[in-house]
mmCIF file with all atom_site columns, C-alpha atoms in Angstrom:
data_model
loop_
_atom_site.group_PDB
_atom_site.id
_atom_site.type_symbol
_atom_site.label_atom_id
_atom_site.label_alt_id
_atom_site.label_comp_id
_atom_site.label_asym_id
_atom_site.label_entity_id
_atom_site.label_seq_id
_atom_site.pdbx_PDB_ins_code
_atom_site.Cartn_x
_atom_site.Cartn_y
_atom_site.Cartn_z
_atom_site.occupancy
_atom_site.B_iso_or_equiv
_atom_site.pdbx_formal_charge
_atom_site.auth_seq_id
_atom_site.auth_comp_id
_atom_site.auth_asym_id
_atom_site.auth_atom_id
_atom_site.pdbx_PDB_model_num
ATOM 1   C CA . MET L 1 1   ? -14.199 49.311 46.437  1.00 44.00 ? 27  MET L CA 1
ATOM 2   C CA . ARG L 1 2   ? -10.667 50.579 45.829  1.00 48.00 ? 28  ARG L CA 1
ATOM 3   C CA . ARG L 1 3   ? -9.187  47.210 46.697  1.00 49.00 ? 29  ARG L CA 1
ATOM 4   C CA . VAL L 1 4   ? -11.489 45.454 44.221  1.00 46.00 ? 30  VAL L CA 1
ATOM 5   C CA . PHE L 1 5   ? -10.593 47.844 41.420  1.00 43.00 ? 31  PHE L CA 1
ATOM 6   C CA . SER L 1 6   ? -6.897  47.674 42.201  1.00 44.00 ? 32  SER L CA 1
ATOM 7   C CA . LEU L 1 7   ? -6.964  43.890 41.644  1.00 47.00 ? 33  LEU L CA 1
ATOM 8   C CA . LEU L 1 8   ? -8.600  44.011 38.220  1.00 47.00 ? 34  LEU L CA 1
ATOM 9   C CA . PRO L 1 9   ? -5.490  44.829 36.167  1.00 51.00 ? 35  PRO L CA 1
ATOM 10  C CA . LEU L 1 10  ? -3.580  41.980 37.812  1.00 45.00 ? 36  LEU L CA 1
ATOM 11  C CA . LEU L 1 11  ? -6.425  39.494 37.205  1.00 45.00 ? 37  LEU L CA 1
ATOM 12  C CA . LEU L 1 12  ? -6.668  40.524 33.583  1.00 45.00 ? 38  LEU L CA 1
ATOM 13  C CA . LEU L 1 13  ? -2.918  40.176 33.211  1.00 44.00 ? 39  LEU L CA 1
ATOM 14  C CA . VAL L 1 14  ? -2.983  36.642 34.640  1.00 42.00 ? 40  VAL L CA 1
ATOM 15  C CA . ALA L 1 15  ? -5.872  35.674 32.350  1.00 44.00 ? 41  ALA L CA 1
ATOM 16  C CA . ALA L 1 16  ? -3.934  36.937 29.352  1.00 53.00 ? 42  ALA L CA 1
ATOM 17  C CA . CYS L 1 17  ? -0.900  34.814 30.152  1.00 62.00 ? 43  CYS L CA 1
ATOM 18  C CA . GLY L 1 18  ? -2.292  31.484 28.951  1.00 79.00 ? 44  GLY L CA 1
ATOM 19  C CA . PRO L 1 19  ? -0.467  29.297 26.436  1.00 90.00 ? 45  PRO L CA 1
ATOM 20  C CA . SER L 1 20  ? 0.131   30.787 23.003  1.00 94.00 ? 46  SER L CA 1
ATOM 21  C CA . ALA L 1 21  ? -0.521  29.077 19.675  1.00 95.00 ? 47  ALA L CA 1
ATOM 22  C CA . ALA L 1 22  ? 3.186   28.243 19.544  1.00 96.00 ? 48  ALA L CA 1
ATOM 23  C CA . ASP L 1 23  ? 2.960   26.621 22.992  1.00 96.00 ? 49  ASP L CA 1
ATOM 24  C CA . VAL L 1 24  ? -0.012  24.512 21.898  1.00 97.00 ? 50  VAL L CA 1
ATOM 25  C CA . ALA L 1 25  ? 1.744   23.462 18.695  1.00 97.00 ? 51  ALA L CA 1
ATOM 26  C CA . THR L 1 26  ? 4.794   22.404 20.707  1.00 97.00 ? 52  THR L CA 1
ATOM 27  C CA . GLU L 1 27  ? 2.619   20.443 23.140  1.00 97.00 ? 53  GLU L CA 1
ATOM 28  C CA . PHE L 1 28  ? 0.907   18.476 20.363  1.00 97.00 ? 54  PHE L CA 1
ATOM 29  C CA . ARG L 1 29  ? 3.738   18.293 17.835  1.00 97.00 ? 55  ARG L CA 1
ATOM 30  C CA . ASP L 1 30  ? 4.825   14.687 18.358  1.00 98.00 ? 56  ASP L CA 1
ATOM 31  C CA . ARG L 1 31  ? 1.298   13.275 18.511  1.00 98.00 ? 57  ARG L CA 1
ATOM 32  C CA . ALA L 1 32  ? 0.036   15.410 15.638  1.00 98.00 ? 58  ALA L CA 1
ATOM 33  C CA . ASP L 1 33  ? 3.015   14.606 13.400  1.00 98.00 ? 59  ASP L CA 1
ATOM 34  C CA . ALA L 1 34  ? 2.493   10.888 14.039  1.00 98.00 ? 60  ALA L CA 1
ATOM 35  C CA . LYS L 1 35  ? -1.237  11.028 13.276  1.00 98.00 ? 61  LYS L CA 1
ATOM 36  C CA . ILE L 1 36  ? -0.735  13.165 10.141  1.00 98.00 ? 62  ILE L CA 1
ATOM 37  C CA . ALA L 1 37  ? 1.807   10.639 8.860   1.00 98.00 ? 63  ALA L CA 1
ATOM 38  C CA . LYS L 1 38  ? -0.706  7.826  9.350   1.00 98.00 ? 64  LYS L CA 1
ATOM 39  C CA . VAL L 1 39  ? -3.478  9.807  7.644   1.00 98.00 ? 65  VAL L CA 1
ATOM 40  C CA . LEU L 1 40  ? -1.272  10.612 4.650   1.00 97.00 ? 66  LEU L CA 1
ATOM 41  C CA . ALA L 1 41  ? -0.097  7.005  4.353   1.00 97.00 ? 67  ALA L CA 1
ATOM 42  C CA . ALA L 1 42  ? -3.659  5.682  4.317   1.00 97.00 ? 68  ALA L CA 1
ATOM 43  C CA . GLY L 1 43  ? -4.856  8.385  1.929   1.00 97.00 ? 69  GLY L CA 1
ATOM 44  C CA . LYS L 1 44  ? -2.058  7.708  -0.559  1.00 96.00 ? 70  LYS L CA 1
ATOM 45  C CA . LYS L 1 45  ? -2.669  3.973  -0.308  1.00 96.00 ? 71  LYS L CA 1
ATOM 46  C CA . ALA L 1 46  ? -6.302  4.521  -1.286  1.00 96.00 ? 72  ALA L CA 1
ATOM 47  C CA . ALA L 1 47  ? -5.315  5.900  -4.692  1.00 94.00 ? 73  ALA L CA 1
ATOM 48  C CA . ASP L 1 48  ? -3.966  2.510  -5.811  1.00 93.00 ? 74  ASP L CA 1
ATOM 49  C CA . GLU L 1 49  ? -5.998  0.176  -3.604  1.00 94.00 ? 75  GLU L CA 1
ATOM 50  C CA . GLN L 1 50  ? -6.644  -3.098 -5.425  1.00 91.00 ? 76  GLN L CA 1
ATOM 51  C CA . ALA L 1 51  ? -8.115  -5.224 -2.620  1.00 86.00 ? 77  ALA L CA 1
ATOM 52  C CA . ALA L 1 52  ? -11.532 -6.780 -3.186  1.00 86.00 ? 78  ALA L CA 1
ATOM 53  C CA . LEU L 1 53  ? -14.158 -4.449 -1.798  1.00 89.00 ? 79  LEU L CA 1
ATOM 54  C CA . ARG L 1 54  ? -16.373 -5.711 0.998   1.00 92.00 ? 80  ARG L CA 1
ATOM 55  C CA . ALA L 1 55  ? -18.403 -3.998 3.688   1.00 90.00 ? 81  ALA L CA 1
ATOM 56  C CA . PRO L 1 56  ? -16.243 -3.548 6.795   1.00 92.00 ? 82  PRO L CA 1
ATOM 57  C CA . GLU L 1 57  ? -17.056 -5.318 10.037  1.00 89.00 ? 83  GLU L CA 1
ATOM 58  C CA . LEU L 1 58  ? -16.828 -2.573 12.639  1.00 91.00 ? 84  LEU L CA 1
ATOM 59  C CA . LYS L 1 59  ? -16.585 -3.039 16.396  1.00 88.00 ? 85  LYS L CA 1
ATOM 60  C CA . GLU L 1 60  ? -17.731 0.532  16.974  1.00 93.00 ? 86  GLU L CA 1
ATOM 61  C CA . GLN L 1 61  ? -19.826 3.025  15.065  1.00 93.00 ? 87  GLN L CA 1
ATOM 62  C CA . LEU L 1 62  ? -18.268 5.841  13.096  1.00 95.00 ? 88  LEU L CA 1
ATOM 63  C CA . SER L 1 63  ? -18.614 9.419  14.209  1.00 94.00 ? 89  SER L CA 1
ATOM 64  C CA . PHE L 1 64  ? -17.982 12.428 11.965  1.00 91.00 ? 90  PHE L CA 1
ATOM 65  C CA . LYS L 1 65  ? -17.775 16.194 12.543  1.00 77.00 ? 91  LYS L CA 1
ATOM 66  C CA . THR L 1 66  ? -18.349 16.190 16.302  1.00 72.00 ? 92  THR L CA 1
ATOM 67  C CA . SER L 1 67  ? -16.093 16.900 19.248  1.00 76.00 ? 93  SER L CA 1
ATOM 68  C CA . ASP L 1 68  ? -15.746 13.136 19.747  1.00 84.00 ? 94  ASP L CA 1
ATOM 69  C CA . ALA L 1 69  ? -15.350 12.211 16.064  1.00 92.00 ? 95  ALA L CA 1
ATOM 70  C CA . ASN L 1 70  ? -13.346 9.070  15.404  1.00 95.00 ? 96  ASN L CA 1
ATOM 71  C CA . CYS L 1 71  ? -13.383 9.217  11.592  1.00 96.00 ? 97  CYS L CA 1
ATOM 72  C CA . ALA L 1 72  ? -12.577 11.787 8.913   1.00 96.00 ? 98  ALA L CA 1
ATOM 73  C CA . LEU L 1 73  ? -13.932 11.807 5.347   1.00 96.00 ? 99  LEU L CA 1
ATOM 74  C CA . ALA L 1 74  ? -11.828 12.996 2.427   1.00 96.00 ? 100 ALA L CA 1
ATOM 75  C CA . HIS L 1 75  ? -11.423 12.783 -1.338  1.00 97.00 ? 101 HIS L CA 1
ATOM 76  C CA . VAL L 1 76  ? -8.460  10.695 -2.469  1.00 97.00 ? 102 VAL L CA 1
ATOM 77  C CA . GLU L 1 77  ? -7.177  13.763 -4.335  1.00 97.00 ? 103 GLU L CA 1
ATOM 78  C CA . LEU L 1 78  ? -6.449  15.463 -1.003  1.00 96.00 ? 104 LEU L CA 1
ATOM 79  C CA . PHE L 1 79  ? -3.439  13.162 -0.643  1.00 96.00 ? 105 PHE L CA 1
ATOM 80  C CA . SER L 1 80  ? -1.903  13.568 -4.079  1.00 93.00 ? 106 SER L CA 1
ATOM 81  C CA . GLU L 1 81  ? 1.162   15.766 -4.525  1.00 89.00 ? 107 GLU L CA 1
ATOM 82  C CA . PRO L 1 82  ? 0.397   18.408 -5.466  1.00 90.00 ? 108 PRO L CA 1
ATOM 83  C CA . LYS L 1 83  ? -3.148  18.278 -4.106  1.00 89.00 ? 109 LYS L CA 1
ATOM 84  C CA . GLY L 1 84  ? -5.555  17.371 -6.906  1.00 93.00 ? 110 GLY L CA 1
ATOM 85  C CA . LYS L 1 85  ? -9.072  18.493 -7.746  1.00 94.00 ? 111 LYS L CA 1
ATOM 86  C CA . PRO L 1 86  ? -11.807 15.854 -7.290  1.00 94.00 ? 112 PRO L CA 1
ATOM 87  C CA . GLN L 1 87  ? -13.846 14.942 -10.350 1.00 92.00 ? 113 GLN L CA 1
ATOM 88  C CA . LEU L 1 88  ? -16.939 15.668 -8.274  1.00 93.00 ? 114 LEU L CA 1
ATOM 89  C CA . ASP L 1 89  ? -16.065 17.864 -5.300  1.00 93.00 ? 115 ASP L CA 1
ATOM 90  C CA . LEU L 1 90  ? -18.485 16.547 -2.683  1.00 94.00 ? 116 LEU L CA 1
ATOM 91  C CA . ILE L 1 91  ? -16.677 17.281 0.584   1.00 92.00 ? 117 ILE L CA 1
ATOM 92  C CA . LEU L 1 92  ? -16.678 20.944 1.477   1.00 83.00 ? 118 LEU L CA 1
ATOM 93  C CA . GLY L 1 93  ? -13.832 21.112 3.964   1.00 86.00 ? 119 GLY L CA 1
ATOM 94  C CA . ASP L 1 94  ? -10.478 19.561 4.819   1.00 93.00 ? 120 ASP L CA 1
ATOM 95  C CA . MET L 1 95  ? -9.469  21.870 7.671   1.00 93.00 ? 121 MET L CA 1
ATOM 96  C CA . TRP L 1 96  ? -9.465  18.905 10.075  1.00 94.00 ? 122 TRP L CA 1
ATOM 97  C CA . LEU L 1 97  ? -6.122  18.051 8.411   1.00 96.00 ? 123 LEU L CA 1
ATOM 98  C CA . THR L 1 98  ? -4.831  21.276 6.871   1.00 95.00 ? 124 THR L CA 1
ATOM 99  C CA . GLU L 1 99  ? -5.311  23.517 9.929   1.00 96.00 ? 125 GLU L CA 1
ATOM 100 C CA . PRO L 1 100 ? -3.189  21.501 12.388  1.00 97.00 ? 126 PRO L CA 1
ATOM 101 C CA . ARG L 1 101 ? -0.650  20.655 9.674   1.00 96.00 ? 127 ARG L CA 1
ATOM 102 C CA . ASP L 1 102 ? -0.226  24.323 8.753   1.00 97.00 ? 128 ASP L CA 1
ATOM 103 C CA . ALA L 1 103 ? -0.070  25.310 12.423  1.00 97.00 ? 129 ALA L CA 1
ATOM 104 C CA . LEU L 1 104 ? 2.823   22.920 13.008  1.00 97.00 ? 130 LEU L CA 1
ATOM 105 C CA . ARG L 1 105 ? 4.737   24.728 10.268  1.00 96.00 ? 131 ARG L CA 1
ATOM 106 C CA . ASP L 1 106 ? 3.852   28.196 11.538  1.00 97.00 ? 132 ASP L CA 1
ATOM 107 C CA . PRO L 1 107 ? 1.498   28.705 14.522  1.00 96.00 ? 133 PRO L CA 1
ATOM 108 C CA . GLY L 1 108 ? 1.388   32.428 13.867  1.00 94.00 ? 134 GLY L CA 1
ATOM 109 C CA . SER L 1 109 ? -1.262  34.347 15.789  1.00 93.00 ? 135 SER L CA 1
ATOM 110 C CA . ARG L 1 110 ? -3.909  31.614 15.746  1.00 95.00 ? 136 ARG L CA 1
ATOM 111 C CA . ASP L 1 111 ? -6.337  31.429 18.645  1.00 96.00 ? 137 ASP L CA 1
ATOM 112 C CA . ALA L 1 112 ? -4.698  29.012 21.089  1.00 96.00 ? 138 ALA L CA 1
ATOM 113 C CA . GLN L 1 113 ? -7.935  27.511 22.390  1.00 95.00 ? 139 GLN L CA 1
ATOM 114 C CA . ALA L 1 114 ? -9.305  26.854 18.906  1.00 95.00 ? 140 ALA L CA 1
ATOM 115 C CA . LEU L 1 115 ? -5.963  25.388 17.851  1.00 96.00 ? 141 LEU L CA 1
ATOM 116 C CA . ARG L 1 116 ? -5.938  23.065 20.858  1.00 96.00 ? 142 ARG L CA 1
ATOM 117 C CA . MET L 1 117 ? -9.360  21.773 19.846  1.00 95.00 ? 143 MET L CA 1
ATOM 118 C CA . SER L 1 118 ? -8.142  21.256 16.283  1.00 95.00 ? 144 SER L CA 1
ATOM 119 C CA . PHE L 1 119 ? -5.182  19.194 17.502  1.00 97.00 ? 145 PHE L CA 1
ATOM 120 C CA . GLU L 1 120 ? -7.327  17.213 19.933  1.00 96.00 ? 146 GLU L CA 1
ATOM 121 C CA . ASN L 1 121 ? -9.763  16.325 17.150  1.00 95.00 ? 147 ASN L CA 1
ATOM 122 C CA . LEU L 1 122 ? -6.931  15.235 14.869  1.00 97.00 ? 148 LEU L CA 1
ATOM 123 C CA . VAL L 1 123 ? -5.097  12.998 17.336  1.00 97.00 ? 149 VAL L CA 1
ATOM 124 C CA . ALA L 1 124 ? -8.389  11.347 18.386  1.00 96.00 ? 150 ALA L CA 1
ATOM 125 C CA . LEU L 1 125 ? -9.072  10.011 14.881  1.00 97.00 ? 151 LEU L CA 1
ATOM 126 C CA . LYS L 1 126 ? -9.090  6.222  14.519  1.00 97.00 ? 152 LYS L CA 1
ATOM 127 C CA . TYR L 1 127 ? -10.388 5.860  10.966  1.00 97.00 ? 153 TYR L CA 1
ATOM 128 C CA . LEU L 1 128 ? -10.148 7.528  7.577   1.00 97.00 ? 154 LEU L CA 1
ATOM 129 C CA . ALA L 1 129 ? -12.866 7.173  4.939   1.00 97.00 ? 155 ALA L CA 1
ATOM 130 C CA . VAL L 1 130 ? -11.599 8.000  1.448   1.00 97.00 ? 156 VAL L CA 1
ATOM 131 C CA . VAL L 1 131 ? -13.876 8.728  -1.509  1.00 97.00 ? 157 VAL L CA 1
ATOM 132 C CA . ARG L 1 132 ? -12.351 7.464  -4.758  1.00 97.00 ? 158 ARG L CA 1
ATOM 133 C CA . THR L 1 133 ? -14.208 8.326  -7.957  1.00 97.00 ? 159 THR L CA 1
ATOM 134 C CA . LEU L 1 134 ? -14.203 5.592  -10.590 1.00 96.00 ? 160 LEU L CA 1
ATOM 135 C CA . SER L 1 135 ? -16.182 7.336  -13.318 1.00 96.00 ? 161 SER L CA 1
ATOM 136 C CA . LYS L 1 136 ? -18.181 10.501 -13.883 1.00 97.00 ? 162 LYS L CA 1
ATOM 137 C CA . THR L 1 137 ? -20.345 11.707 -16.751 1.00 97.00 ? 163 THR L CA 1
ATOM 138 C CA . GLU L 1 138 ? -21.668 15.244 -16.701 1.00 96.00 ? 164 GLU L CA 1
ATOM 139 C CA . PRO L 1 139 ? -25.341 15.836 -17.582 1.00 96.00 ? 165 PRO L CA 1
ATOM 140 C CA . VAL L 1 140 ? -25.997 17.642 -20.871 1.00 94.00 ? 166 VAL L CA 1
ATOM 141 C CA . HIS L 1 141 ? -29.131 19.629 -21.643 1.00 91.00 ? 167 HIS L CA 1
ATOM 142 C CA . LEU L 1 142 ? -30.617 18.815 -25.028 1.00 91.00 ? 168 LEU L CA 1
ATOM 143 C CA . GLY L 1 143 ? -33.347 21.415 -25.143 1.00 81.00 ? 169 GLY L CA 1
ATOM 144 C CA . GLU L 1 144 ? -35.574 23.469 -22.911 1.00 75.00 ? 170 GLU L CA 1
ATOM 145 C CA . LYS L 1 145 ? -37.311 20.397 -21.474 1.00 82.00 ? 171 LYS L CA 1
ATOM 146 C CA . SER L 1 146 ? -34.877 17.511 -21.914 1.00 90.00 ? 172 SER L CA 1
ATOM 147 C CA . PHE L 1 147 ? -31.381 16.475 -20.908 1.00 93.00 ? 173 PHE L CA 1
ATOM 148 C CA . SER L 1 148 ? -29.031 13.528 -20.974 1.00 95.00 ? 174 SER L CA 1
ATOM 149 C CA . PRO L 1 149 ? -28.525 12.521 -17.315 1.00 96.00 ? 175 PRO L CA 1
ATOM 150 C CA . GLY L 1 150 ? -25.116 12.490 -15.705 1.00 96.00 ? 176 GLY L CA 1
ATOM 151 C CA . SER L 1 151 ? -23.788 9.682  -13.545 1.00 98.00 ? 177 SER L CA 1
ATOM 152 C CA . TRP L 1 152 ? -21.151 9.073  -10.910 1.00 98.00 ? 178 TRP L CA 1
ATOM 153 C CA . SER L 1 153 ? -19.572 5.871  -9.623  1.00 97.00 ? 179 SER L CA 1
ATOM 154 C CA . ALA L 1 154 ? -17.160 5.665  -6.702  1.00 97.00 ? 180 ALA L CA 1
ATOM 155 C CA . GLN L 1 155 ? -15.883 3.732  -3.719  1.00 97.00 ? 181 GLN L CA 1
ATOM 156 C CA . VAL L 1 156 ? -15.656 4.777  -0.091  1.00 97.00 ? 182 VAL L CA 1
ATOM 157 C CA . LEU L 1 157 ? -12.618 3.022  1.399   1.00 97.00 ? 183 LEU L CA 1
ATOM 158 C CA . LEU L 1 158 ? -12.296 2.783  5.174   1.00 97.00 ? 184 LEU L CA 1
ATOM 159 C CA . TYR L 1 159 ? -8.867  2.564  6.830   1.00 97.00 ? 185 TYR L CA 1
ATOM 160 C CA . ASP L 1 160 ? -7.755  1.789  10.350  1.00 97.00 ? 186 ASP L CA 1
ATOM 161 C CA . LEU L 1 161 ? -5.231  4.560  10.991  1.00 97.00 ? 187 LEU L CA 1
ATOM 162 C CA . GLU L 1 162 ? -3.331  2.840  13.773  1.00 96.00 ? 188 GLU L CA 1
ATOM 163 C CA . LYS L 1 163 ? -2.745  -0.343 11.777  1.00 95.00 ? 189 LYS L CA 1
ATOM 164 C CA . GLY L 1 164 ? -2.664  1.340  8.373   1.00 95.00 ? 190 GLY L CA 1
ATOM 165 C CA . GLU L 1 165 ? -5.003  -1.356 7.071   1.00 95.00 ? 191 GLU L CA 1
ATOM 166 C CA . LEU L 1 166 ? -7.991  -1.307 4.758   1.00 96.00 ? 192 LEU L CA 1
ATOM 167 C CA . LEU L 1 167 ? -11.028 -2.447 6.730   1.00 96.00 ? 193 LEU L CA 1
ATOM 168 C CA . GLY L 1 168 ? -13.307 -2.559 3.696   1.00 96.00 ? 194 GLY L CA 1
ATOM 169 C CA . GLY L 1 169 ? -15.540 -0.201 1.834   1.00 96.00 ? 195 GLY L CA 1
ATOM 170 C CA . TRP L 1 170 ? -18.728 0.504  -0.059  1.00 96.00 ? 196 TRP L CA 1
ATOM 171 C CA . PRO L 1 171 ? -19.542 1.019  -3.730  1.00 96.00 ? 197 PRO L CA 1
ATOM 172 C CA . VAL L 1 172 ? -21.489 4.248  -4.270  1.00 97.00 ? 198 VAL L CA 1
ATOM 173 C CA . GLU L 1 173 ? -23.418 5.380  -7.332  1.00 97.00 ? 199 GLU L CA 1
ATOM 174 C CA . ALA L 1 174 ? -25.537 8.399  -8.190  1.00 98.00 ? 200 ALA L CA 1
ATOM 175 C CA . ALA L 1 175 ? -27.286 9.925  -11.184 1.00 98.00 ? 201 ALA L CA 1
ATOM 176 C CA . ASN L 1 176 ? -29.425 12.910 -12.013 1.00 96.00 ? 202 ASN L CA 1
ATOM 177 C CA . SER L 1 177 ? -33.015 12.900 -10.833 1.00 96.00 ? 203 SER L CA 1
ATOM 178 C CA . SER L 1 178 ? -35.573 12.087 -13.515 1.00 93.00 ? 204 SER L CA 1
ATOM 179 C CA . ASN L 1 179 ? -36.975 15.607 -13.179 1.00 93.00 ? 205 ASN L CA 1
ATOM 180 C CA . VAL L 1 180 ? -34.777 18.591 -12.359 1.00 93.00 ? 206 VAL L CA 1
ATOM 181 C CA . ASN L 1 181 ? -35.946 22.135 -11.754 1.00 90.00 ? 207 ASN L CA 1
ATOM 182 C CA . VAL L 1 182 ? -33.493 24.526 -13.379 1.00 90.00 ? 208 VAL L CA 1
ATOM 183 C CA . ASN L 1 183 ? -32.847 28.191 -13.961 1.00 88.00 ? 209 ASN L CA 1
ATOM 184 C CA . MET L 1 184 ? -33.019 28.560 -17.733 1.00 86.00 ? 210 MET L CA 1
ATOM 185 C CA . SER L 1 185 ? -30.114 31.026 -17.745 1.00 86.00 ? 211 SER L CA 1
ATOM 186 C CA . SER L 1 186 ? -27.719 28.411 -16.316 1.00 90.00 ? 212 SER L CA 1
ATOM 187 C CA . ILE L 1 187 ? -29.143 24.983 -17.104 1.00 92.00 ? 213 ILE L CA 1
ATOM 188 C CA . ASP L 1 188 ? -25.849 23.070 -17.072 1.00 92.00 ? 214 ASP L CA 1
ATOM 189 C CA . LYS L 1 189 ? -24.953 24.471 -13.653 1.00 94.00 ? 215 LYS L CA 1
ATOM 190 C CA . TRP L 1 190 ? -28.265 23.385 -12.174 1.00 94.00 ? 216 TRP L CA 1
ATOM 191 C CA . LEU L 1 191 ? -28.034 19.921 -13.712 1.00 95.00 ? 217 LEU L CA 1
ATOM 192 C CA . HIS L 1 192 ? -24.520 19.542 -12.291 1.00 96.00 ? 218 HIS L CA 1
ATOM 193 C CA . SER L 1 193 ? -25.759 20.689 -8.884  1.00 95.00 ? 219 SER L CA 1
ATOM 194 C CA . ASN L 1 194 ? -28.487 18.043 -8.925  1.00 96.00 ? 220 ASN L CA 1
ATOM 195 C CA . LEU L 1 195 ? -25.943 15.297 -9.666  1.00 97.00 ? 221 LEU L CA 1
ATOM 196 C CA . TRP L 1 196 ? -23.693 16.704 -6.906  1.00 97.00 ? 222 TRP L CA 1
ATOM 197 C CA . GLU L 1 197 ? -26.514 16.657 -4.361  1.00 96.00 ? 223 GLU L CA 1
ATOM 198 C CA . ASN L 1 198 ? -27.525 13.117 -5.278  1.00 97.00 ? 224 ASN L CA 1
ATOM 199 C CA . ALA L 1 199 ? -23.926 11.909 -4.970  1.00 97.00 ? 225 ALA L CA 1
ATOM 200 C CA . ARG L 1 200 ? -23.665 13.392 -1.474  1.00 96.00 ? 226 ARG L CA 1
ATOM 201 C CA . LYS L 1 201 ? -26.930 11.727 -0.508  1.00 96.00 ? 227 LYS L CA 1
ATOM 202 C CA . ALA L 1 202 ? -25.649 8.407  -1.854  1.00 97.00 ? 228 ALA L CA 1
ATOM 203 C CA . ILE L 1 203 ? -22.555 8.576  0.379   1.00 96.00 ? 229 ILE L CA 1
ATOM 204 C CA . ASN L 1 204 ? -24.679 9.472  3.383   1.00 94.00 ? 230 ASN L CA 1
ATOM 205 C CA . GLU L 1 205 ? -27.081 6.601  2.795   1.00 94.00 ? 231 GLU L CA 1
ATOM 206 C CA . LYS L 1 206 ? -24.242 4.083  2.508   1.00 93.00 ? 232 LYS L CA 1
ATOM 207 C CA . LEU L 1 207 ? -22.463 5.200  5.661   1.00 94.00 ? 233 LEU L CA 1
ATOM 208 C CA . LYS L 1 208 ? -25.442 6.228  7.771   1.00 91.00 ? 234 LYS L CA 1
ATOM 209 C CA . PRO L 1 209 ? -26.163 2.718  9.172   1.00 90.00 ? 235 PRO L CA 1
ATOM 210 C CA . HIS L 1 210 ? -22.563 2.573  10.431  1.00 92.00 ? 236 HIS L CA 1
ATOM 211 C CA . CYS L 1 211 ? -22.612 6.008  12.079  1.00 92.00 ? 237 CYS L CA 1
ATOM 212 C CA . THR L 1 212 ? -23.364 7.061  15.640  1.00 87.00 ? 238 THR L CA 1
ATOM 213 C CA . LYS L 1 213 ? -27.083 7.717  15.997  1.00 79.00 ? 239 LYS L CA 1
ATOM 214 C CA . GLY L 1 214 ? -27.407 7.394  12.227  1.00 67.00 ? 240 GLY L CA 1
ATOM 215 C CA . ALA L 1 215 ? -25.741 10.784 11.742  1.00 76.00 ? 241 ALA L CA 1
ATOM 216 C CA . ALA L 1 216 ? -24.721 11.371 8.123   1.00 78.00 ? 242 ALA L CA 1
ATOM 217 C CA . PRO L 1 217 ? -21.001 12.017 7.478   1.00 87.00 ? 243 PRO L CA 1
ATOM 218 C CA . ILE L 1 218 ? -21.596 15.005 5.195   1.00 83.00 ? 244 ILE L CA 1
ATOM 219 C CA . SER L 1 219 ? -24.253 17.710 5.190   1.00 71.00 ? 245 SER L CA 1
#
């Protein structure tokens, strides 16, 4: 038993000597910098895209938010300088881009294994889908039982990151439901939330047929 116990400190020491966050950042730096540059170029291009919109012809299905994701979804405002606020903030996270980009600047004390996964996910991306709002009208309540419905019109533009080319896109529209259950103390907030939910559903329905196993890009 003494021999077993005497080995434990050494085994623990060896286990603790894995690569640090700085080591992981160094390992991925060239590949991550190159992919970030391609993502930013495509995202900035989307802001002024004038090409005629047509549904893309894809050789493979899109996959979002999984360990084998090949596409990221973002608002066009993510790529403005400084970063802008979307007219209708539908996408809840952009850490797929900001986490590895920030880690390249300063790895700090990040968990090395989690950081490795973040870099692996980034460099594996082949496509970028950019949501560009064209118009938005907020709903307005007119009384206890009536309201003027809001509406939202946008495009989802799909880019090939390696080529930096627009593959096509989809027009997306949403509006308030005809009947909306609200909390009377915050009617406008609930009406806005209903428009927000319907806009997210509209994006999912447009992209779902092009996604792996029909998985929606946002949830």
